[in-house]
mmCIF file of C-alpha atoms in Angstrom:
data_model
loop_
_atom_site.group_PDB
_atom_site.id
_atom_site.type_symbol
_atom_site.label_atom_id
_atom_site.label_comp_id
_atom_site.label_asym_id
_atom_site.label_seq_id
_atom_site.Cartn_x
_atom_site.Cartn_y
_atom_site.Cartn_z
ATOM 1 C CA UNK A 78 71.513 85.232 -84.483
ATOM 2 C CA UNK A 79 73.564 84.433 -81.390
ATOM 3 C CA UNK A 80 73.733 80.866 -80.118
ATOM 4 C CA UNK A 81 70.170 79.833 -79.146
ATOM 5 C CA UNK A 82 69.643 80.466 -75.441
ATOM 6 C CA UNK A 83 66.706 78.153 -74.770
ATOM 7 C CA UNK A 84 67.153 76.699 -71.251
ATOM 8 C CA UNK A 85 69.544 79.480 -70.205
ATOM 9 C CA UNK A 86 69.410 82.204 -67.606
ATOM 10 C CA UNK A 87 69.719 85.882 -68.417
ATOM 11 C CA UNK A 88 71.164 88.137 -65.748
ATOM 12 C CA UNK A 89 71.292 91.885 -66.331
ATOM 13 C CA UNK A 90 74.686 93.471 -66.794
ATOM 14 C CA UNK A 91 75.557 96.749 -65.157
ATOM 15 C CA UNK A 92 74.641 98.389 -68.500
ATOM 16 C CA UNK A 93 70.986 97.344 -68.216
ATOM 17 C CA UNK A 94 68.954 100.536 -68.350
ATOM 18 C CA UNK A 95 65.442 99.072 -68.546
ATOM 19 C CA UNK A 96 64.183 99.433 -64.973
ATOM 20 C CA UNK A 97 61.784 96.498 -65.436
ATOM 21 C CA UNK A 98 64.750 94.127 -65.706
ATOM 22 C CA UNK A 99 67.303 95.489 -63.252
ATOM 23 C CA UNK A 100 67.923 92.811 -60.581
ATOM 24 C CA UNK A 101 65.936 90.146 -62.432
ATOM 25 C CA UNK A 102 66.916 86.622 -63.330
ATOM 26 C CA UNK A 103 65.131 85.350 -66.414
ATOM 27 C CA UNK A 104 64.755 81.738 -67.486
ATOM 28 C CA UNK A 105 64.594 81.536 -71.301
ATOM 29 C CA UNK A 106 62.039 78.994 -72.545
ATOM 30 C CA UNK A 107 62.411 79.619 -76.269
ATOM 31 C CA UNK A 108 64.979 81.472 -78.373
ATOM 32 C CA UNK A 109 65.151 81.178 -82.137
ATOM 33 C CA UNK A 110 65.299 83.361 -85.253
ATOM 34 C CA UNK A 111 61.729 84.573 -84.620
ATOM 35 C CA UNK A 112 62.437 85.933 -81.131
ATOM 36 C CA UNK A 113 62.573 84.778 -77.541
ATOM 37 C CA UNK A 114 60.450 84.496 -74.413
ATOM 38 C CA UNK A 115 60.846 83.420 -70.823
ATOM 39 C CA UNK A 116 60.038 84.180 -67.193
ATOM 40 C CA UNK A 117 61.479 86.261 -64.397
ATOM 41 C CA UNK A 118 62.134 83.690 -61.662
ATOM 42 C CA UNK A 119 63.381 85.785 -58.757
ATOM 43 C CA UNK A 120 60.555 88.237 -58.047
ATOM 44 C CA UNK A 121 57.922 86.727 -55.758
ATOM 45 C CA UNK A 122 54.534 88.402 -55.787
ATOM 46 C CA UNK A 123 52.604 89.222 -52.645
ATOM 47 C CA UNK A 124 50.060 86.623 -53.787
ATOM 48 C CA UNK A 125 50.527 82.985 -52.819
ATOM 49 C CA UNK A 126 49.916 80.066 -55.137
ATOM 50 C CA UNK A 127 47.205 78.951 -52.700
ATOM 51 C CA UNK A 128 45.533 82.343 -52.854
ATOM 52 C CA UNK A 129 45.419 82.185 -56.646
ATOM 53 C CA UNK A 130 44.116 78.607 -56.515
ATOM 54 C CA UNK A 131 41.336 79.605 -54.138
ATOM 55 C CA UNK A 132 40.261 82.307 -56.616
ATOM 56 C CA UNK A 133 39.731 79.441 -59.079
ATOM 57 C CA UNK A 134 37.727 77.474 -56.488
ATOM 58 C CA UNK A 135 40.492 74.901 -56.124
ATOM 59 C CA UNK A 136 41.596 73.267 -52.890
ATOM 60 C CA UNK A 137 44.499 74.974 -51.140
ATOM 61 C CA UNK A 138 47.004 73.246 -48.924
ATOM 62 C CA UNK A 139 49.323 74.805 -46.368
ATOM 63 C CA UNK A 140 52.162 74.238 -48.834
ATOM 64 C CA UNK A 141 50.449 76.216 -51.594
ATOM 65 C CA UNK A 142 49.476 78.967 -49.156
ATOM 66 C CA UNK A 143 53.174 79.297 -48.221
ATOM 67 C CA UNK A 144 54.418 79.262 -51.823
ATOM 68 C CA UNK A 145 54.605 82.656 -53.525
ATOM 69 C CA UNK A 146 53.615 83.099 -57.142
ATOM 70 C CA UNK A 147 56.271 84.784 -59.293
ATOM 71 C CA UNK A 148 56.135 87.981 -61.290
ATOM 72 C CA UNK A 149 56.979 86.258 -64.580
ATOM 73 C CA UNK A 150 57.295 89.446 -66.581
ATOM 74 C CA UNK A 151 55.612 92.544 -67.958
ATOM 75 C CA UNK A 152 53.563 90.832 -70.696
ATOM 76 C CA UNK A 153 50.066 89.487 -69.851
ATOM 77 C CA UNK A 154 50.467 89.738 -66.084
ATOM 78 C CA UNK A 155 46.982 88.272 -65.589
ATOM 79 C CA UNK A 156 47.967 84.983 -67.262
ATOM 80 C CA UNK A 157 49.460 82.109 -65.285
ATOM 81 C CA UNK A 158 52.188 79.759 -66.507
ATOM 82 C CA UNK A 159 53.674 76.820 -64.615
ATOM 83 C CA UNK A 160 57.323 75.848 -64.984
ATOM 84 C CA UNK A 161 57.778 72.383 -63.501
ATOM 85 C CA UNK A 162 59.882 69.260 -63.454
ATOM 86 C CA UNK A 163 58.591 65.979 -64.799
ATOM 87 C CA UNK A 164 56.969 65.135 -68.094
ATOM 88 C CA UNK A 165 54.661 67.243 -70.288
ATOM 89 C CA UNK A 166 51.671 65.165 -69.185
ATOM 90 C CA UNK A 167 49.066 67.926 -69.127
ATOM 91 C CA UNK A 168 46.615 69.178 -71.770
ATOM 92 C CA UNK A 169 48.674 72.232 -72.669
ATOM 93 C CA UNK A 170 52.220 71.246 -71.821
ATOM 94 C CA UNK A 171 55.570 70.999 -73.589
ATOM 95 C CA UNK A 172 59.156 70.192 -72.696
ATOM 96 C CA UNK A 173 61.647 73.056 -72.620
ATOM 97 C CA UNK A 174 64.603 70.860 -71.699
ATOM 98 C CA UNK A 175 65.151 67.296 -70.610
ATOM 99 C CA UNK A 176 63.869 68.050 -67.099
ATOM 100 C CA UNK A 177 61.754 71.230 -67.332
ATOM 101 C CA UNK A 178 58.292 71.640 -68.815
ATOM 102 C CA UNK A 179 55.867 74.500 -69.219
ATOM 103 C CA UNK A 180 52.142 74.003 -68.713
ATOM 104 C CA UNK A 181 49.335 76.511 -69.181
ATOM 105 C CA UNK A 182 46.265 74.305 -68.722
ATOM 106 C CA UNK A 183 44.165 74.156 -65.546
ATOM 107 C CA UNK A 184 44.751 70.416 -65.020
ATOM 108 C CA UNK A 185 48.195 71.094 -63.541
ATOM 109 C CA UNK A 186 46.641 73.551 -61.080
ATOM 110 C CA UNK A 187 44.452 70.756 -59.746
ATOM 111 C CA UNK A 188 47.568 68.617 -59.175
ATOM 112 C CA UNK A 189 49.380 71.549 -57.537
ATOM 113 C CA UNK A 190 46.411 72.144 -55.224
ATOM 114 C CA UNK A 191 46.708 68.538 -54.040
ATOM 115 C CA UNK A 192 50.517 68.802 -53.645
ATOM 116 C CA UNK A 193 51.128 66.320 -56.484
ATOM 117 C CA UNK A 194 53.656 68.565 -58.277
ATOM 118 C CA UNK A 195 56.834 68.693 -56.248
ATOM 119 C CA UNK A 196 58.951 71.275 -58.128
ATOM 120 C CA UNK A 197 57.185 74.165 -59.832
ATOM 121 C CA UNK A 198 57.001 77.930 -60.222
ATOM 122 C CA UNK A 199 53.676 79.584 -60.960
ATOM 123 C CA UNK A 200 54.567 82.678 -62.996
ATOM 124 C CA UNK A 201 52.118 85.474 -63.674
ATOM 125 C CA UNK A 202 53.057 87.122 -66.965
ATOM 126 C CA UNK A 203 56.124 86.588 -69.129
ATOM 127 C CA UNK A 204 58.966 88.351 -70.957
ATOM 128 C CA UNK A 205 59.032 88.558 -74.739
ATOM 129 C CA UNK A 206 61.548 89.737 -77.344
ATOM 130 C CA UNK A 207 60.770 90.249 -81.029
ATOM 131 C CA UNK A 208 62.817 88.961 -83.937
ATOM 132 C CA UNK A 209 66.493 89.760 -83.307
ATOM 133 C CA UNK A 210 65.734 91.933 -80.250
ATOM 134 C CA UNK A 211 67.359 89.710 -77.613
ATOM 135 C CA UNK A 212 70.343 89.077 -79.880
ATOM 136 C CA UNK A 213 70.840 92.835 -80.194
ATOM 137 C CA UNK A 214 70.502 93.372 -76.441
ATOM 138 C CA UNK A 215 73.132 90.693 -75.819
ATOM 139 C CA UNK A 216 75.426 92.225 -78.464
ATOM 140 C CA UNK A 217 74.969 95.595 -76.712
ATOM 141 C CA UNK A 218 76.093 94.005 -73.437
ATOM 142 C CA UNK A 219 72.750 94.336 -71.633
ATOM 143 C CA UNK A 220 72.528 90.665 -70.610
ATOM 144 C CA UNK A 221 74.812 87.917 -69.345
ATOM 145 C CA UNK A 222 73.767 84.388 -70.338
ATOM 146 C CA UNK A 223 74.441 81.242 -68.335
ATOM 147 C CA UNK A 224 73.191 77.641 -68.822
ATOM 148 C CA UNK A 225 70.139 76.908 -66.668
ATOM 149 C CA UNK A 226 70.043 74.270 -63.952
ATOM 150 C CA UNK A 227 67.229 72.764 -61.902
ATOM 151 C CA UNK A 228 68.591 73.672 -58.485
ATOM 152 C CA UNK A 229 68.710 77.399 -59.212
ATOM 153 C CA UNK A 230 65.109 77.377 -60.446
ATOM 154 C CA UNK A 231 63.518 75.073 -57.891
ATOM 155 C CA UNK A 232 65.791 74.649 -54.850
ATOM 156 C CA UNK A 233 67.299 78.078 -54.191
ATOM 157 C CA UNK A 234 65.184 80.746 -52.522
ATOM 158 C CA UNK A 235 63.907 83.278 -55.083
ATOM 159 C CA UNK A 236 65.733 86.215 -53.485
ATOM 160 C CA UNK A 237 69.078 84.367 -53.790
ATOM 161 C CA UNK A 238 68.792 83.154 -57.400
ATOM 162 C CA UNK A 239 70.365 86.151 -59.129
ATOM 163 C CA UNK A 240 73.331 86.280 -56.740
ATOM 164 C CA UNK A 241 73.827 82.552 -57.291
ATOM 165 C CA UNK A 242 74.122 83.031 -61.051
ATOM 166 C CA UNK A 243 76.451 86.018 -60.688
ATOM 167 C CA UNK A 244 78.628 83.810 -58.470
ATOM 168 C CA UNK A 245 78.592 81.016 -61.066
ATOM 169 C CA UNK A 246 79.540 83.489 -63.805
ATOM 170 C CA UNK A 247 82.266 84.863 -61.554
ATOM 171 C CA UNK A 248 80.880 88.377 -61.258
ATOM 172 C CA UNK A 249 80.806 90.355 -58.057
ATOM 173 C CA UNK A 250 77.987 92.757 -58.851
ATOM 174 C CA UNK A 251 78.671 95.018 -55.898
ATOM 175 C CA UNK A 252 82.051 95.932 -57.437
ATOM 176 C CA UNK A 253 80.997 96.174 -61.093
ATOM 177 C CA UNK A 254 81.251 99.539 -62.762
ATOM 178 C CA UNK A 255 79.253 100.741 -65.731
ATOM 179 C CA UNK A 256 82.097 102.185 -67.784
ATOM 180 C CA UNK A 257 85.803 101.988 -68.271
ATOM 181 C CA UNK A 258 87.771 105.189 -68.050
ATOM 182 C CA UNK A 259 91.172 106.083 -69.355
ATOM 183 C CA UNK A 260 94.179 107.384 -67.486
#
């Protein structure tokens, strides 16, 4: 197994051939010998958080109506997951890192509807890798890993997150090539 990548970003390399993941930035929530899972954090859906809350008969504020939900990944797209700062104070909540938690219970949605959760992403669906699958994809050069940070997840506009990580890695994607030739 490669070094555990919990609380890391995955950015696709030029070799990525799975169309579902080209131009995605994934936040890894768990990576161990049994596999890995996380969320795409740079693909806003057409649906707003407020729109989804109203479907659950929860109050919606202007803030939630202006906040897009994220396409979290291709697995269970009907299921909602909330990445947020703070403590794992909700019924179904756990810490991913010192400052980021994941919650799947409805009680956080009530706090979001009342604008009590300042930094969060509501992700619909998730990404999942079986035992050894992500390690093999990294060994094949499909992904670039970079330590996660709060500002990229919560402060940078979704459409700019991937470019931000490429910049931090030192990659200029527009000039990358997918193979090396010989002279």
